[in-house]
């Protein structure tokens, strides 16, 4: 998928125009950088998410107010433990929430947590739905 083309389409939606939600892309990570990050963190980035990072190392919106996709080097991993059945990767931030990719083997999903809270809430089933929600102003 050409993520840049798809995201530019999202910026043209009525909701995105009304909230002035633009997009800023960055130079992509290399296959080697992605592999090094995966080795360092002991996990594999799901292929559709990895494809984004191979096209842009993160994404900013609303002139930097939103960071729907953090640069890969800023993506922290919450390991599986007593409160998490699967590892979670922090992938994004807004002024009010933090966004995590739940690495469920069958179906990685995006969850959000209020910036100063602990309750998790399902947000999106895949990167396309996640980014669509961001550009619809739901983040």
mmCIF file with all atom_site columns, C-alpha atoms in Angstrom:
data_model
loop_
_atom_site.group_PDB
_atom_site.id
_atom_site.type_symbol
_atom_site.label_atom_id
_atom_site.label_alt_id
_atom_site.label_comp_id
_atom_site.label_asym_id
_atom_site.label_entity_id
_atom_site.label_seq_id
_atom_site.pdbx_PDB_ins_code
_atom_site.Cartn_x
_atom_site.Cartn_y
_atom_site.Cartn_z
_atom_site.occupancy
_atom_site.B_iso_or_equiv
_atom_site.pdbx_formal_charge
_atom_site.auth_seq_id
_atom_site.auth_comp_id
_atom_site.auth_asym_id
_atom_site.auth_atom_id
_atom_site.pdbx_PDB_model_num
ATOM 1   C CA . UNK A 1 1   ? 0.000   0.000   0.000  1.00 0.00 ? 1   UNK A CA 1
ATOM 2   C CA . UNK A 1 2   ? 1.158   3.497   -0.742 1.00 0.00 ? 2   UNK A CA 1
ATOM 3   C CA . UNK A 1 3   ? 0.556   5.009   2.695  1.00 0.00 ? 3   UNK A CA 1
ATOM 4   C CA . UNK A 1 4   ? 1.414   8.560   1.693  1.00 0.00 ? 4   UNK A CA 1
ATOM 5   C CA . UNK A 1 5   ? -1.178  8.571   -1.095 1.00 0.00 ? 5   UNK A CA 1
ATOM 6   C CA . UNK A 1 6   ? -3.813  7.080   1.246  1.00 0.00 ? 6   UNK A CA 1
ATOM 7   C CA . UNK A 1 7   ? -3.103  9.598   4.006  1.00 0.00 ? 7   UNK A CA 1
ATOM 8   C CA . UNK A 1 8   ? -3.229  12.532  1.612  1.00 0.00 ? 8   UNK A CA 1
ATOM 9   C CA . UNK A 1 9   ? -6.717  11.297  0.620  1.00 0.00 ? 9   UNK A CA 1
ATOM 10  C CA . UNK A 1 10  ? -7.653  11.302  4.312  1.00 0.00 ? 10  UNK A CA 1
ATOM 11  C CA . UNK A 1 11  ? -6.574  14.946  4.655  1.00 0.00 ? 11  UNK A CA 1
ATOM 12  C CA . UNK A 1 12  ? -9.099  15.782  1.928  1.00 0.00 ? 12  UNK A CA 1
ATOM 13  C CA . UNK A 1 13  ? -12.079 14.419  3.915  1.00 0.00 ? 13  UNK A CA 1
ATOM 14  C CA . UNK A 1 14  ? -14.556 17.052  5.136  1.00 0.00 ? 14  UNK A CA 1
ATOM 15  C CA . UNK A 1 15  ? -13.764 16.330  8.811  1.00 0.00 ? 15  UNK A CA 1
ATOM 16  C CA . UNK A 1 16  ? -10.027 16.704  8.216  1.00 0.00 ? 16  UNK A CA 1
ATOM 17  C CA . UNK A 1 17  ? -10.475 19.960  6.315  1.00 0.00 ? 17  UNK A CA 1
ATOM 18  C CA . UNK A 1 18  ? -12.792 21.365  8.988  1.00 0.00 ? 18  UNK A CA 1
ATOM 19  C CA . UNK A 1 19  ? -10.287 20.604  11.768 1.00 0.00 ? 19  UNK A CA 1
ATOM 20  C CA . UNK A 1 20  ? -7.315  21.587  9.580  1.00 0.00 ? 20  UNK A CA 1
ATOM 21  C CA . UNK A 1 21  ? -5.771  18.146  10.049 1.00 0.00 ? 21  UNK A CA 1
ATOM 22  C CA . UNK A 1 22  ? -2.815  18.062  7.693  1.00 0.00 ? 22  UNK A CA 1
ATOM 23  C CA . UNK A 1 23  ? -0.051  15.468  7.478  1.00 0.00 ? 23  UNK A CA 1
ATOM 24  C CA . UNK A 1 24  ? 3.722   15.638  7.656  1.00 0.00 ? 24  UNK A CA 1
ATOM 25  C CA . UNK A 1 25  ? 5.841   12.694  6.530  1.00 0.00 ? 25  UNK A CA 1
ATOM 26  C CA . UNK A 1 26  ? 9.476   11.932  7.319  1.00 0.00 ? 26  UNK A CA 1
ATOM 27  C CA . UNK A 1 27  ? 12.299  10.045  5.601  1.00 0.00 ? 27  UNK A CA 1
ATOM 28  C CA . UNK A 1 28  ? 11.633  6.300   5.750  1.00 0.00 ? 28  UNK A CA 1
ATOM 29  C CA . UNK A 1 29  ? 13.490  3.811   7.910  1.00 0.00 ? 29  UNK A CA 1
ATOM 30  C CA . UNK A 1 30  ? 15.591  1.212   6.133  1.00 0.00 ? 30  UNK A CA 1
ATOM 31  C CA . UNK A 1 31  ? 14.958  -2.530  6.273  1.00 0.00 ? 31  UNK A CA 1
ATOM 32  C CA . UNK A 1 32  ? 18.103  -2.727  8.434  1.00 0.00 ? 32  UNK A CA 1
ATOM 33  C CA . UNK A 1 33  ? 16.830  -0.098  10.890 1.00 0.00 ? 33  UNK A CA 1
ATOM 34  C CA . UNK A 1 34  ? 13.496  -1.902  11.179 1.00 0.00 ? 34  UNK A CA 1
ATOM 35  C CA . UNK A 1 35  ? 15.245  -5.232  11.701 1.00 0.00 ? 35  UNK A CA 1
ATOM 36  C CA . UNK A 1 36  ? 17.550  -3.716  14.348 1.00 0.00 ? 36  UNK A CA 1
ATOM 37  C CA . UNK A 1 37  ? 14.540  -2.241  16.194 1.00 0.00 ? 37  UNK A CA 1
ATOM 38  C CA . UNK A 1 38  ? 12.773  -5.613  16.108 1.00 0.00 ? 38  UNK A CA 1
ATOM 39  C CA . UNK A 1 39  ? 15.851  -7.431  17.420 1.00 0.00 ? 39  UNK A CA 1
ATOM 40  C CA . UNK A 1 40  ? 16.398  -4.857  20.164 1.00 0.00 ? 40  UNK A CA 1
ATOM 41  C CA . UNK A 1 41  ? 12.785  -5.214  21.307 1.00 0.00 ? 41  UNK A CA 1
ATOM 42  C CA . UNK A 1 42  ? 12.471  -8.965  20.741 1.00 0.00 ? 42  UNK A CA 1
ATOM 43  C CA . UNK A 1 43  ? 9.400   -8.767  18.531 1.00 0.00 ? 43  UNK A CA 1
ATOM 44  C CA . UNK A 1 44  ? 8.239   -8.365  14.952 1.00 0.00 ? 44  UNK A CA 1
ATOM 45  C CA . UNK A 1 45  ? 6.335   -5.324  13.790 1.00 0.00 ? 45  UNK A CA 1
ATOM 46  C CA . UNK A 1 46  ? 3.173   -6.504  11.968 1.00 0.00 ? 46  UNK A CA 1
ATOM 47  C CA . UNK A 1 47  ? 3.691   -6.282  8.210  1.00 0.00 ? 47  UNK A CA 1
ATOM 48  C CA . UNK A 1 48  ? 1.117   -3.563  7.465  1.00 0.00 ? 48  UNK A CA 1
ATOM 49  C CA . UNK A 1 49  ? 2.610   -1.354  10.197 1.00 0.00 ? 49  UNK A CA 1
ATOM 50  C CA . UNK A 1 50  ? 6.169   -2.115  9.091  1.00 0.00 ? 50  UNK A CA 1
ATOM 51  C CA . UNK A 1 51  ? 5.196   -1.120  5.544  1.00 0.00 ? 51  UNK A CA 1
ATOM 52  C CA . UNK A 1 52  ? 4.284   2.337   6.816  1.00 0.00 ? 52  UNK A CA 1
ATOM 53  C CA . UNK A 1 53  ? 7.655   2.810   8.533  1.00 0.00 ? 53  UNK A CA 1
ATOM 54  C CA . UNK A 1 54  ? 9.442   1.751   5.366  1.00 0.00 ? 54  UNK A CA 1
ATOM 55  C CA . UNK A 1 55  ? 7.694   4.701   3.680  1.00 0.00 ? 55  UNK A CA 1
ATOM 56  C CA . UNK A 1 56  ? 7.840   7.314   6.479  1.00 0.00 ? 56  UNK A CA 1
ATOM 57  C CA . UNK A 1 57  ? 9.443   7.245   9.927  1.00 0.00 ? 57  UNK A CA 1
ATOM 58  C CA . UNK A 1 58  ? 6.363   8.521   11.714 1.00 0.00 ? 58  UNK A CA 1
ATOM 59  C CA . UNK A 1 59  ? 3.567   10.940  10.931 1.00 0.00 ? 59  UNK A CA 1
ATOM 60  C CA . UNK A 1 60  ? 2.573   14.288  12.382 1.00 0.00 ? 60  UNK A CA 1
ATOM 61  C CA . UNK A 1 61  ? -0.777  15.987  11.920 1.00 0.00 ? 61  UNK A CA 1
ATOM 62  C CA . UNK A 1 62  ? -2.298  19.378  12.719 1.00 0.00 ? 62  UNK A CA 1
ATOM 63  C CA . UNK A 1 63  ? 1.070   21.095  12.437 1.00 0.00 ? 63  UNK A CA 1
ATOM 64  C CA . UNK A 1 64  ? 2.656   18.796  15.023 1.00 0.00 ? 64  UNK A CA 1
ATOM 65  C CA . UNK A 1 65  ? -0.193  18.858  17.566 1.00 0.00 ? 65  UNK A CA 1
ATOM 66  C CA . UNK A 1 66  ? -0.848  15.161  16.879 1.00 0.00 ? 66  UNK A CA 1
ATOM 67  C CA . UNK A 1 67  ? 1.676   12.382  16.459 1.00 0.00 ? 67  UNK A CA 1
ATOM 68  C CA . UNK A 1 68  ? -0.511  9.557   15.102 1.00 0.00 ? 68  UNK A CA 1
ATOM 69  C CA . UNK A 1 69  ? 2.607   7.507   14.365 1.00 0.00 ? 69  UNK A CA 1
ATOM 70  C CA . UNK A 1 70  ? 5.706   8.101   16.418 1.00 0.00 ? 70  UNK A CA 1
ATOM 71  C CA . UNK A 1 71  ? 9.122   7.743   14.818 1.00 0.00 ? 71  UNK A CA 1
ATOM 72  C CA . UNK A 1 72  ? 10.191  4.121   15.156 1.00 0.00 ? 72  UNK A CA 1
ATOM 73  C CA . UNK A 1 73  ? 12.979  4.946   17.611 1.00 0.00 ? 73  UNK A CA 1
ATOM 74  C CA . UNK A 1 74  ? 10.365  6.548   19.925 1.00 0.00 ? 74  UNK A CA 1
ATOM 75  C CA . UNK A 1 75  ? 8.039   3.532   19.878 1.00 0.00 ? 75  UNK A CA 1
ATOM 76  C CA . UNK A 1 76  ? 8.366   1.960   23.302 1.00 0.00 ? 76  UNK A CA 1
ATOM 77  C CA . UNK A 1 77  ? 7.342   -1.603  24.061 1.00 0.00 ? 77  UNK A CA 1
ATOM 78  C CA . UNK A 1 78  ? 5.264   -2.663  27.029 1.00 0.00 ? 78  UNK A CA 1
ATOM 79  C CA . UNK A 1 79  ? 6.100   -6.358  27.514 1.00 0.00 ? 79  UNK A CA 1
ATOM 80  C CA . UNK A 1 80  ? 3.617   -9.118  28.153 1.00 0.00 ? 80  UNK A CA 1
ATOM 81  C CA . UNK A 1 81  ? 3.001   -9.375  31.877 1.00 0.00 ? 81  UNK A CA 1
ATOM 82  C CA . UNK A 1 82  ? 0.387   -9.733  34.537 1.00 0.00 ? 82  UNK A CA 1
ATOM 83  C CA . UNK A 1 83  ? -1.767  -6.938  33.081 1.00 0.00 ? 83  UNK A CA 1
ATOM 84  C CA . UNK A 1 84  ? -1.017  -7.545  29.372 1.00 0.00 ? 84  UNK A CA 1
ATOM 85  C CA . UNK A 1 85  ? -1.636  -10.795 27.513 1.00 0.00 ? 85  UNK A CA 1
ATOM 86  C CA . UNK A 1 86  ? 0.484   -9.580  24.578 1.00 0.00 ? 86  UNK A CA 1
ATOM 87  C CA . UNK A 1 87  ? 3.240   -7.002  24.156 1.00 0.00 ? 87  UNK A CA 1
ATOM 88  C CA . UNK A 1 88  ? 2.010   -3.503  23.280 1.00 0.00 ? 88  UNK A CA 1
ATOM 89  C CA . UNK A 1 89  ? 3.907   -0.925  21.243 1.00 0.00 ? 89  UNK A CA 1
ATOM 90  C CA . UNK A 1 90  ? 3.253   2.747   21.911 1.00 0.00 ? 90  UNK A CA 1
ATOM 91  C CA . UNK A 1 91  ? 2.703   4.066   18.393 1.00 0.00 ? 91  UNK A CA 1
ATOM 92  C CA . UNK A 1 92  ? 1.078   7.483   18.768 1.00 0.00 ? 92  UNK A CA 1
ATOM 93  C CA . UNK A 1 93  ? 0.126   10.446  20.948 1.00 0.00 ? 93  UNK A CA 1
ATOM 94  C CA . UNK A 1 94  ? -2.458  13.178  20.987 1.00 0.00 ? 94  UNK A CA 1
ATOM 95  C CA . UNK A 1 95  ? -2.929  15.927  23.563 1.00 0.00 ? 95  UNK A CA 1
ATOM 96  C CA . UNK A 1 96  ? -5.377  13.676  25.439 1.00 0.00 ? 96  UNK A CA 1
ATOM 97  C CA . UNK A 1 97  ? -4.420  10.057  24.657 1.00 0.00 ? 97  UNK A CA 1
ATOM 98  C CA . UNK A 1 98  ? -1.605  7.607   24.016 1.00 0.00 ? 98  UNK A CA 1
ATOM 99  C CA . UNK A 1 99  ? -2.104  4.948   21.337 1.00 0.00 ? 99  UNK A CA 1
ATOM 100 C CA . UNK A 1 100 ? -0.833  1.385   21.524 1.00 0.00 ? 100 UNK A CA 1
ATOM 101 C CA . UNK A 1 101 ? -0.596  -1.477  19.077 1.00 0.00 ? 101 UNK A CA 1
ATOM 102 C CA . UNK A 1 102 ? -1.662  -4.692  20.837 1.00 0.00 ? 102 UNK A CA 1
ATOM 103 C CA . UNK A 1 103 ? 0.452   -7.439  19.276 1.00 0.00 ? 103 UNK A CA 1
ATOM 104 C CA . UNK A 1 104 ? -2.191  -10.149 19.442 1.00 0.00 ? 104 UNK A CA 1
ATOM 105 C CA . UNK A 1 105 ? -0.876  -12.854 17.085 1.00 0.00 ? 105 UNK A CA 1
ATOM 106 C CA . UNK A 1 106 ? -4.143  -13.281 15.230 1.00 0.00 ? 106 UNK A CA 1
ATOM 107 C CA . UNK A 1 107 ? -5.168  -9.668  14.923 1.00 0.00 ? 107 UNK A CA 1
ATOM 108 C CA . UNK A 1 108 ? -3.030  -6.707  16.032 1.00 0.00 ? 108 UNK A CA 1
ATOM 109 C CA . UNK A 1 109 ? -5.317  -3.851  17.108 1.00 0.00 ? 109 UNK A CA 1
ATOM 110 C CA . UNK A 1 110 ? -4.987  -0.249  18.273 1.00 0.00 ? 110 UNK A CA 1
ATOM 111 C CA . UNK A 1 111 ? -6.022  0.718   21.777 1.00 0.00 ? 111 UNK A CA 1
ATOM 112 C CA . UNK A 1 112 ? -5.936  4.080   23.483 1.00 0.00 ? 112 UNK A CA 1
ATOM 113 C CA . UNK A 1 113 ? -5.344  5.191   27.045 1.00 0.00 ? 113 UNK A CA 1
ATOM 114 C CA . UNK A 1 114 ? -6.060  8.653   28.419 1.00 0.00 ? 114 UNK A CA 1
ATOM 115 C CA . UNK A 1 115 ? -2.858  10.603  28.971 1.00 0.00 ? 115 UNK A CA 1
ATOM 116 C CA . UNK A 1 116 ? -3.281  10.558  32.754 1.00 0.00 ? 116 UNK A CA 1
ATOM 117 C CA . UNK A 1 117 ? -5.403  7.437   33.031 1.00 0.00 ? 117 UNK A CA 1
ATOM 118 C CA . UNK A 1 118 ? -5.014  3.696   33.015 1.00 0.00 ? 118 UNK A CA 1
ATOM 119 C CA . UNK A 1 119 ? -8.228  2.430   31.412 1.00 0.00 ? 119 UNK A CA 1
ATOM 120 C CA . UNK A 1 120 ? -7.634  1.021   27.955 1.00 0.00 ? 120 UNK A CA 1
ATOM 121 C CA . UNK A 1 121 ? -10.179 1.427   25.176 1.00 0.00 ? 121 UNK A CA 1
ATOM 122 C CA . UNK A 1 122 ? -10.338 -0.310  21.797 1.00 0.00 ? 122 UNK A CA 1
ATOM 123 C CA . UNK A 1 123 ? -9.779  2.259   19.028 1.00 0.00 ? 123 UNK A CA 1
ATOM 124 C CA . UNK A 1 124 ? -9.173  0.566   15.640 1.00 0.00 ? 124 UNK A CA 1
ATOM 125 C CA . UNK A 1 125 ? -8.742  -2.835  14.032 1.00 0.00 ? 125 UNK A CA 1
ATOM 126 C CA . UNK A 1 126 ? -5.950  -1.936  11.603 1.00 0.00 ? 126 UNK A CA 1
ATOM 127 C CA . UNK A 1 127 ? -3.708  0.936   10.476 1.00 0.00 ? 127 UNK A CA 1
ATOM 128 C CA . UNK A 1 128 ? -6.146  2.137   7.791  1.00 0.00 ? 128 UNK A CA 1
ATOM 129 C CA . UNK A 1 129 ? -9.027  2.416   10.284 1.00 0.00 ? 129 UNK A CA 1
ATOM 130 C CA . UNK A 1 130 ? -6.736  3.988   12.874 1.00 0.00 ? 130 UNK A CA 1
ATOM 131 C CA . UNK A 1 131 ? -5.561  6.711   10.511 1.00 0.00 ? 131 UNK A CA 1
ATOM 132 C CA . UNK A 1 132 ? -9.074  7.308   9.193  1.00 0.00 ? 132 UNK A CA 1
ATOM 133 C CA . UNK A 1 133 ? -10.280 7.891   12.775 1.00 0.00 ? 133 UNK A CA 1
ATOM 134 C CA . UNK A 1 134 ? -7.391  10.311  13.380 1.00 0.00 ? 134 UNK A CA 1
ATOM 135 C CA . UNK A 1 135 ? -8.293  12.359  10.315 1.00 0.00 ? 135 UNK A CA 1
ATOM 136 C CA . UNK A 1 136 ? -11.987 12.277  11.257 1.00 0.00 ? 136 UNK A CA 1
ATOM 137 C CA . UNK A 1 137 ? -11.024 14.022  14.496 1.00 0.00 ? 137 UNK A CA 1
ATOM 138 C CA . UNK A 1 138 ? -11.692 11.081  16.800 1.00 0.00 ? 138 UNK A CA 1
ATOM 139 C CA . UNK A 1 139 ? -8.238  11.043  18.384 1.00 0.00 ? 139 UNK A CA 1
#
